[in-house]
mmCIF file of N, CA and C in Angstrom:
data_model
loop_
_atom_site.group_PDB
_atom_site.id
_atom_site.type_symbol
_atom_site.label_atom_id
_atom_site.label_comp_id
_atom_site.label_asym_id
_atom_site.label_seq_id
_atom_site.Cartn_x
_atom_site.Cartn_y
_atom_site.Cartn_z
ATOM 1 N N UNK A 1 -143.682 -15.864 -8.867
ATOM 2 C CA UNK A 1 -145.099 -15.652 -8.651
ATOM 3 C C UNK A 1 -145.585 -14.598 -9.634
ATOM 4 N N UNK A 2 -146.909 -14.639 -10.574
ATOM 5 C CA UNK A 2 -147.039 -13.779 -11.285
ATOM 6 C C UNK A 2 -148.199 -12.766 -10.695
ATOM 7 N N UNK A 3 -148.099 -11.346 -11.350
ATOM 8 C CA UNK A 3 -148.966 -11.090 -10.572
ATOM 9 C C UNK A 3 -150.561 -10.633 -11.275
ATOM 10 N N UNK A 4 -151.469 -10.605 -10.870
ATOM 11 C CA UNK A 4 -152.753 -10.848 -11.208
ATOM 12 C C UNK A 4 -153.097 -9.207 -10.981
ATOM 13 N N UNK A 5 -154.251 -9.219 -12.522
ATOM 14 C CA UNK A 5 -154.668 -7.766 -12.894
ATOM 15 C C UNK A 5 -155.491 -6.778 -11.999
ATOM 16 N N UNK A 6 -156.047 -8.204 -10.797
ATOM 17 C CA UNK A 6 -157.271 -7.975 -10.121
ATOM 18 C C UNK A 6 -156.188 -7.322 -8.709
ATOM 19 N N UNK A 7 -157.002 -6.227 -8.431
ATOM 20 C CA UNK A 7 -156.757 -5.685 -7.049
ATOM 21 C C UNK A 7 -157.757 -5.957 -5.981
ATOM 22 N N UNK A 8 -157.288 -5.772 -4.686
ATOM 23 C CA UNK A 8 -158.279 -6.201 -3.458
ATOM 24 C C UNK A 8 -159.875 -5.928 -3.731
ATOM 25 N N UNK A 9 -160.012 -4.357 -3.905
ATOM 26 C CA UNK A 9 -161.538 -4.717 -4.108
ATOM 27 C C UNK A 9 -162.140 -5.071 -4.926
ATOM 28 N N UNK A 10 -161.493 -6.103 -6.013
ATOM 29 C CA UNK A 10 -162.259 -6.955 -7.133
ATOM 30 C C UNK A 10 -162.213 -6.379 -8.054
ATOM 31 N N UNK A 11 -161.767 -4.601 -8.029
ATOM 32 C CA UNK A 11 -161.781 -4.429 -9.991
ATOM 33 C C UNK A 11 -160.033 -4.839 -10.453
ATOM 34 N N UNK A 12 -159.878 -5.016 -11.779
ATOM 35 C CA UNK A 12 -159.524 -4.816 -12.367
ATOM 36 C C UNK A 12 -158.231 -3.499 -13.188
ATOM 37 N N UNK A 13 -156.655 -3.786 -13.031
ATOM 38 C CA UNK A 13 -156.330 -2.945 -13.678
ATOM 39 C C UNK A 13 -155.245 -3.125 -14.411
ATOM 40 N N UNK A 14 -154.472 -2.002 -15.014
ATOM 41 C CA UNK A 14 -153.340 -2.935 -16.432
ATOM 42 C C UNK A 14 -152.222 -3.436 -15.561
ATOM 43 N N UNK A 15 -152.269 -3.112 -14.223
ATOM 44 C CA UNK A 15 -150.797 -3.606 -13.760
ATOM 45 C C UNK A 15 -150.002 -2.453 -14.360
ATOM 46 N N UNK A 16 -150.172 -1.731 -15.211
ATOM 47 C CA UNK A 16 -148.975 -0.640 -15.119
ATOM 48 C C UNK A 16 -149.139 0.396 -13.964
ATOM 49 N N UNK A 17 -147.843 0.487 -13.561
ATOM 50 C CA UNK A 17 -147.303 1.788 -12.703
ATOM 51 C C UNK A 17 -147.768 3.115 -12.798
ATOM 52 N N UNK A 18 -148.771 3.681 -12.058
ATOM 53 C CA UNK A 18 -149.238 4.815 -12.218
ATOM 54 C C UNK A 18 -148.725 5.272 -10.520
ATOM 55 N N UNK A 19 -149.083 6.787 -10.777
ATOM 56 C CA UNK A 19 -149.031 7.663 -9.946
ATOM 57 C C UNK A 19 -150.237 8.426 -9.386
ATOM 58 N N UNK A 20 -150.528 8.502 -8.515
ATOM 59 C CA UNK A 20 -151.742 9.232 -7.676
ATOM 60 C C UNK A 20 -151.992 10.341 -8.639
ATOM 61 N N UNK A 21 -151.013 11.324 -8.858
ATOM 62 C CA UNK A 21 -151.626 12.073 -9.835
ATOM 63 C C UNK A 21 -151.797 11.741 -11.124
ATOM 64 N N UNK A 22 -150.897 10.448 -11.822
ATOM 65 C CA UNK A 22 -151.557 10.577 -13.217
ATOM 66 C C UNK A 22 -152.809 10.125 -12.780
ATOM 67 N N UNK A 23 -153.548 9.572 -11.978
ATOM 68 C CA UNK A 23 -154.979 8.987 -11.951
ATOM 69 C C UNK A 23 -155.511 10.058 -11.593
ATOM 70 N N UNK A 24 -155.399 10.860 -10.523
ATOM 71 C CA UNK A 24 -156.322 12.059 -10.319
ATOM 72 C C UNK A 24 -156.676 12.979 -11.764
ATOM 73 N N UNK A 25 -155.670 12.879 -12.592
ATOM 74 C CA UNK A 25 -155.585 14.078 -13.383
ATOM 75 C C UNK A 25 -156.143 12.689 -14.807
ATOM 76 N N UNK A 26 -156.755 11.891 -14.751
ATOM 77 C CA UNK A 26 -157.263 10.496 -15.723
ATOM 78 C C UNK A 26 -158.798 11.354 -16.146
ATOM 79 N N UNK A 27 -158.968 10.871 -17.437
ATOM 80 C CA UNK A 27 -160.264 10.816 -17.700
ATOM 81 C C UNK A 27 -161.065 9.150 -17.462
ATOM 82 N N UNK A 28 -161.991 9.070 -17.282
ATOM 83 C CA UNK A 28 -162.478 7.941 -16.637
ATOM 84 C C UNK A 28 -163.751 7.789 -17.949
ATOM 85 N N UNK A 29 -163.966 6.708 -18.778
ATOM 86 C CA UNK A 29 -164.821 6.389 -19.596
ATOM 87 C C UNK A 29 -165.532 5.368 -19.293
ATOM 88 N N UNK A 30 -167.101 5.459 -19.770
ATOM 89 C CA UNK A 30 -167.324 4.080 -19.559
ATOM 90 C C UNK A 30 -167.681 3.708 -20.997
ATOM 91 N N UNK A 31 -167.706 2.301 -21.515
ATOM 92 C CA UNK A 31 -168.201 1.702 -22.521
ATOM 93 C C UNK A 31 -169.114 0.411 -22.642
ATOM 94 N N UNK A 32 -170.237 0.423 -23.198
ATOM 95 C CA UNK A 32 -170.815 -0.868 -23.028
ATOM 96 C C UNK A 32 -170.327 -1.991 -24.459
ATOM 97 N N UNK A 33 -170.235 -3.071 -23.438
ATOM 98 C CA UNK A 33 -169.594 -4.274 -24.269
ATOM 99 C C UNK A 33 -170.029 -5.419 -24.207
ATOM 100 N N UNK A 34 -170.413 -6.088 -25.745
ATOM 101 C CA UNK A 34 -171.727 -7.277 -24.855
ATOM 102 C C UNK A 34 -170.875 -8.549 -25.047
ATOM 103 N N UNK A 35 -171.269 -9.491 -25.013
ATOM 104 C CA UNK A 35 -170.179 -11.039 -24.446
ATOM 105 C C UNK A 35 -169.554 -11.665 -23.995
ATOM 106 N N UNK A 36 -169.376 -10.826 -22.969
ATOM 107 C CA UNK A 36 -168.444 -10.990 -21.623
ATOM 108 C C UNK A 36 -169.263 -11.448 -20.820
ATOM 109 N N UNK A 37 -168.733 -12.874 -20.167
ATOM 110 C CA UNK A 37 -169.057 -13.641 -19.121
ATOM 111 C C UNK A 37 -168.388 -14.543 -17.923
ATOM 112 N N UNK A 38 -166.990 -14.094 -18.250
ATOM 113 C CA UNK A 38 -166.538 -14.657 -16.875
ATOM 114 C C UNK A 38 -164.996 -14.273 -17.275
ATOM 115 N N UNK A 39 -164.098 -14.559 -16.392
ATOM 116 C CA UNK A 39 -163.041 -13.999 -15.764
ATOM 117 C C UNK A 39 -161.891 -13.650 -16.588
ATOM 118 N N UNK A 40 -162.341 -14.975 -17.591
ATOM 119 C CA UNK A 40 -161.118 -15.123 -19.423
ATOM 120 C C UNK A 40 -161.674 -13.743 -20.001
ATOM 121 N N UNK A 41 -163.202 -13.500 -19.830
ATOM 122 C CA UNK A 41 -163.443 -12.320 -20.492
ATOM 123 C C UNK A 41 -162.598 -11.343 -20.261
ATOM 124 N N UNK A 42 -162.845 -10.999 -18.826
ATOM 125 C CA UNK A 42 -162.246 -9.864 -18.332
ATOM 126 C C UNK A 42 -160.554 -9.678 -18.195
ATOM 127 N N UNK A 43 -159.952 -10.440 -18.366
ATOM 128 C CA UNK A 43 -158.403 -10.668 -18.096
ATOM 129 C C UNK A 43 -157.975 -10.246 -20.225
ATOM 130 N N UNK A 44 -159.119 -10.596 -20.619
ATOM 131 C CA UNK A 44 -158.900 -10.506 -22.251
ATOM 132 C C UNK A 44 -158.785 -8.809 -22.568
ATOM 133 N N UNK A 45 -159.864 -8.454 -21.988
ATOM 134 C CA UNK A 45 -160.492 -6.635 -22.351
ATOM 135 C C UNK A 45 -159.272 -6.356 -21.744
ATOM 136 N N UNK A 46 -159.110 -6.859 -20.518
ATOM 137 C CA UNK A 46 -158.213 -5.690 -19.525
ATOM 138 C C UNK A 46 -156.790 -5.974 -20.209
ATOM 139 N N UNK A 47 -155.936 -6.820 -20.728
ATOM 140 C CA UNK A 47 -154.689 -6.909 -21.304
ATOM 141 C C UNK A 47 -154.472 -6.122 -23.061
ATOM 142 N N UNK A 48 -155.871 -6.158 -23.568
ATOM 143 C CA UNK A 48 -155.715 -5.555 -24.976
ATOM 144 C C UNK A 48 -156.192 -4.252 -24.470
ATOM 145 N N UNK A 49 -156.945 -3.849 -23.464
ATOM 146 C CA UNK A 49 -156.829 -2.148 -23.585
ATOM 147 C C UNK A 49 -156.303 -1.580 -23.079
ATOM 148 N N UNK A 50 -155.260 -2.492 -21.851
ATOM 149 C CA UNK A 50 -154.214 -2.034 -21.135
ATOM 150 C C UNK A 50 -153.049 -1.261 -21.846
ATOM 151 N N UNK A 51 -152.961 -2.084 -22.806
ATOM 152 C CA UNK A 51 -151.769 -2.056 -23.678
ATOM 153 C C UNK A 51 -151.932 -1.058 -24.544
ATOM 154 N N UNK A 52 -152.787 -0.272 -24.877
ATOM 155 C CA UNK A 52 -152.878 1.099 -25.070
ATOM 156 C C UNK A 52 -152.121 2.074 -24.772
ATOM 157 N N UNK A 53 -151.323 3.068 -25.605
ATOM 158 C CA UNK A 53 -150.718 4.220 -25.050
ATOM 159 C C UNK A 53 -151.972 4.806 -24.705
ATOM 160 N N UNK A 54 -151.328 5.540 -23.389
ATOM 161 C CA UNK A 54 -152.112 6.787 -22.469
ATOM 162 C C UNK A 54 -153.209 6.240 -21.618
ATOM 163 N N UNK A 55 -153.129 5.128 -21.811
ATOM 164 C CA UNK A 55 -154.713 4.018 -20.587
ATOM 165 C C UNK A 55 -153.910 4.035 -19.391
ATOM 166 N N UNK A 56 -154.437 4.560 -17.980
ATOM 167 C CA UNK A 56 -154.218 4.137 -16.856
ATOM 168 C C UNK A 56 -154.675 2.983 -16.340
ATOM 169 N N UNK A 57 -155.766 2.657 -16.744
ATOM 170 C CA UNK A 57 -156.268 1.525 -15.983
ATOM 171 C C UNK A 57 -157.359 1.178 -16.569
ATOM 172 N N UNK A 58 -157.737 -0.287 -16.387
ATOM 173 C CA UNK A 58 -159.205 -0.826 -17.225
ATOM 174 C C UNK A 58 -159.787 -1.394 -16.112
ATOM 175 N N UNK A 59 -160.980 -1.259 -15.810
ATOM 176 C CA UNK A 59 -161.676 -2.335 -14.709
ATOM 177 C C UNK A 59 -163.034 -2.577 -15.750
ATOM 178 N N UNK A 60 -163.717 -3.718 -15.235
ATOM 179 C CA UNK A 60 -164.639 -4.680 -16.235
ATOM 180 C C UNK A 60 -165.072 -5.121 -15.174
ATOM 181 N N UNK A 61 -166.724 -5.090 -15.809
ATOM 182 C CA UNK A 61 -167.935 -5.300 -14.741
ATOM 183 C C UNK A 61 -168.707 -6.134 -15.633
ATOM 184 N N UNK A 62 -168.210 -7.500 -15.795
ATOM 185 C CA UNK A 62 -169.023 -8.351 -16.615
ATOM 186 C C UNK A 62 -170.686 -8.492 -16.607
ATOM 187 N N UNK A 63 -171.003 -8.365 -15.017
ATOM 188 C CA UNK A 63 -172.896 -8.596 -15.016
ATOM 189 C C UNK A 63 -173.034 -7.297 -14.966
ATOM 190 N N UNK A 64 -172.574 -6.524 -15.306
ATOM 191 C CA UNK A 64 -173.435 -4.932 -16.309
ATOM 192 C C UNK A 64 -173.053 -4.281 -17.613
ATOM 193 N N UNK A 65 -172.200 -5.401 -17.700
ATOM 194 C CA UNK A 65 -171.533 -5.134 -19.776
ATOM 195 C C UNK A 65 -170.784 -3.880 -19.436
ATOM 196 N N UNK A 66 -170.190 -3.367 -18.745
ATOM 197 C CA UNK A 66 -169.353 -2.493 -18.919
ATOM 198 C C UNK A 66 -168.141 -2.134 -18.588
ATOM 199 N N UNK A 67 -167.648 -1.791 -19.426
ATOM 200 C CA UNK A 67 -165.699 -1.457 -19.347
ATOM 201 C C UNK A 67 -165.083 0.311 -19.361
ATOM 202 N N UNK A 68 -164.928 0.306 -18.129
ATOM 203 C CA UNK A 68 -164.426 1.607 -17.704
ATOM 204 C C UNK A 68 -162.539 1.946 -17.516
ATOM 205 N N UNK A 69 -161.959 2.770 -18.547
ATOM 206 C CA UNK A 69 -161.324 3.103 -19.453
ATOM 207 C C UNK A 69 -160.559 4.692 -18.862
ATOM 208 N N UNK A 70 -159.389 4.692 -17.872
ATOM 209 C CA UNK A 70 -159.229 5.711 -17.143
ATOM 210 C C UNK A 70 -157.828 6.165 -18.389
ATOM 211 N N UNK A 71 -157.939 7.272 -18.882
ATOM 212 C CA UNK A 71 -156.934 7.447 -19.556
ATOM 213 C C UNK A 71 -156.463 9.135 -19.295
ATOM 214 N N UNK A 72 -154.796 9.471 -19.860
ATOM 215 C CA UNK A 72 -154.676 11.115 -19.899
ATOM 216 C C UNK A 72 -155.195 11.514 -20.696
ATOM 217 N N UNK A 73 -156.574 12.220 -20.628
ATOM 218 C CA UNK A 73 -156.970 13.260 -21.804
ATOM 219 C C UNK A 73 -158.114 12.447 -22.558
ATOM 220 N N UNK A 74 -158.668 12.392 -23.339
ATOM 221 C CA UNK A 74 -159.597 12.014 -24.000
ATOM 222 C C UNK A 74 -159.362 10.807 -24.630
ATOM 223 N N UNK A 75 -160.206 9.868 -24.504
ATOM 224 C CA UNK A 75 -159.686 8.768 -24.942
ATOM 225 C C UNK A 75 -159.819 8.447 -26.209
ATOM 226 N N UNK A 76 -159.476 7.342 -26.856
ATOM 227 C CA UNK A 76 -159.383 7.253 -28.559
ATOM 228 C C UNK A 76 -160.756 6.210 -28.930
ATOM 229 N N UNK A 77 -161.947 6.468 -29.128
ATOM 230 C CA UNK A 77 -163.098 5.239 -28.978
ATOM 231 C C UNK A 77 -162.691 4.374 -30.075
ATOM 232 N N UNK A 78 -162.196 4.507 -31.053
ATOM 233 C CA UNK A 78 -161.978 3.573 -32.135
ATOM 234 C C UNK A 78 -160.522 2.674 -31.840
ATOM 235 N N UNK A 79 -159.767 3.519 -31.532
ATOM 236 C CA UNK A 79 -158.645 2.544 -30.799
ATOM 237 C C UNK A 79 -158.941 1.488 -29.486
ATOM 238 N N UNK A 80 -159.749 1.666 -29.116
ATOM 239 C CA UNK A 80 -160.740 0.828 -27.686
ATOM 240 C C UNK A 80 -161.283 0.003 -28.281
ATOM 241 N N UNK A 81 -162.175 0.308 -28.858
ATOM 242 C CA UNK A 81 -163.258 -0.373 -29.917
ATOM 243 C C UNK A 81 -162.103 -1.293 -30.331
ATOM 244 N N UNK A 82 -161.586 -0.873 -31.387
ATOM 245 C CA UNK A 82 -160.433 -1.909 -31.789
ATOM 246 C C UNK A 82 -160.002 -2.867 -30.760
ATOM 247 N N UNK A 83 -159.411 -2.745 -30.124
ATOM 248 C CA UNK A 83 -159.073 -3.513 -29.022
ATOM 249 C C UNK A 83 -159.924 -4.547 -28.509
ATOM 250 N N UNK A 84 -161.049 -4.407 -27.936
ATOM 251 C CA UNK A 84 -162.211 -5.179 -27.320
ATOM 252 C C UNK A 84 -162.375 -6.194 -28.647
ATOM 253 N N UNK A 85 -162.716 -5.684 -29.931
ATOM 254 C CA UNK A 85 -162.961 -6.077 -31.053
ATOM 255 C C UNK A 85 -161.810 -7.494 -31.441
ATOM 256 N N UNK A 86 -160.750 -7.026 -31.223
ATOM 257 C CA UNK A 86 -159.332 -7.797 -31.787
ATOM 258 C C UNK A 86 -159.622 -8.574 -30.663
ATOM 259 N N UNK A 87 -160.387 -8.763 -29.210
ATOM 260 C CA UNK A 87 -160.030 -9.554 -28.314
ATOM 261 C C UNK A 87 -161.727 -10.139 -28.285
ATOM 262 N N UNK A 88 -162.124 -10.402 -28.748
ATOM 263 C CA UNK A 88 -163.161 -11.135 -29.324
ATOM 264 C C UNK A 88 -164.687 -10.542 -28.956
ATOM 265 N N UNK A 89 -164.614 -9.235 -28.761
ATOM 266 C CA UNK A 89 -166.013 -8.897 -27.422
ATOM 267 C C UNK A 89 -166.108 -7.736 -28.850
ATOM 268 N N UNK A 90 -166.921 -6.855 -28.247
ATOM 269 C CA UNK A 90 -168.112 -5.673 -29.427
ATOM 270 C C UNK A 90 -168.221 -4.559 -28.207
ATOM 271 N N UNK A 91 -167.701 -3.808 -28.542
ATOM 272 C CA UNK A 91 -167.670 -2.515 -27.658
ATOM 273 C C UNK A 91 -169.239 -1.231 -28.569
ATOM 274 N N UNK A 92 -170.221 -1.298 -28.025
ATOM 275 C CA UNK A 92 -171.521 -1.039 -28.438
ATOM 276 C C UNK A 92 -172.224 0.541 -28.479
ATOM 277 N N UNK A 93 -170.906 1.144 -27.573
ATOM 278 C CA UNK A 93 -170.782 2.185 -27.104
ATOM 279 C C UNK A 93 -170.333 3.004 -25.513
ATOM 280 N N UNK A 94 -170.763 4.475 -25.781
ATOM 281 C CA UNK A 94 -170.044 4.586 -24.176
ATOM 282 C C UNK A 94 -171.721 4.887 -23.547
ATOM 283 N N UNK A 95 -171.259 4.128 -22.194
ATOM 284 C CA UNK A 95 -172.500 4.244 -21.211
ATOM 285 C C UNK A 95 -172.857 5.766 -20.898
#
C-alpha cells in the first residue's frame, strides 16, 4: 500500500519524518504560485519541494495559489522557486 502526501485534514506534506520539535522550531513561508489546478498540481509542488534539504513540510492550497513551505531556518526562495519552476508551475512570490 503506498502512502499518500495528503493527511486527514486535507493539507498536504513531504511524508518525511519529522519531530514535534523540528516543526515547532520550522519557519513557515508562504509563496504565491499561479497554475495550479487540481490534485497532479499539488502532489507535483509537494514532491519537488519536499525533496529539498531542510523543508519540513509543503502543504498547497490550489483555490488561493498558495504554497506554504515549513523549513529549519530561513528558507532558500530561489531554490523553491527552482523547484515549483522545474515542476512546471511559477512561484510569483511570497504572500
Amino acid at each position: 500500500m503506498s502512502e499518500s502526501c495528503c493527511t486527514t485534514d486535507g493539507s498536504c506534506s513531504t511524508g518525511a519524518a519529522t519531530t514535534a520539535t523540528a516543526v515547532a522550531e520550522s519557519t513557515a513561508t508562504v509563496y504565491r504560485v499561479s497554475g495550479m489546478s487540481c490534485g497532479h498540481c499539488r502532489t507535483a509542488i509537494t514532491d519537488a519541494v519536499g525533496a529539498l534539504d531542510g523543508v519540513f513540510s509543503v502543504e498547497v492550497d490550489i483555490a488561493g495559489g498558495l504554497v506554504t513551505v515549513a523549513t529549519g531556518g530561513e528558507p532558500d526562495d530561489a531554490k523553491i522557486a527552482e523547484a515549483i519552476d522545474d515542476a512546471g508551475y511559477e512561484l510569483t512570490g511570497r504572500a
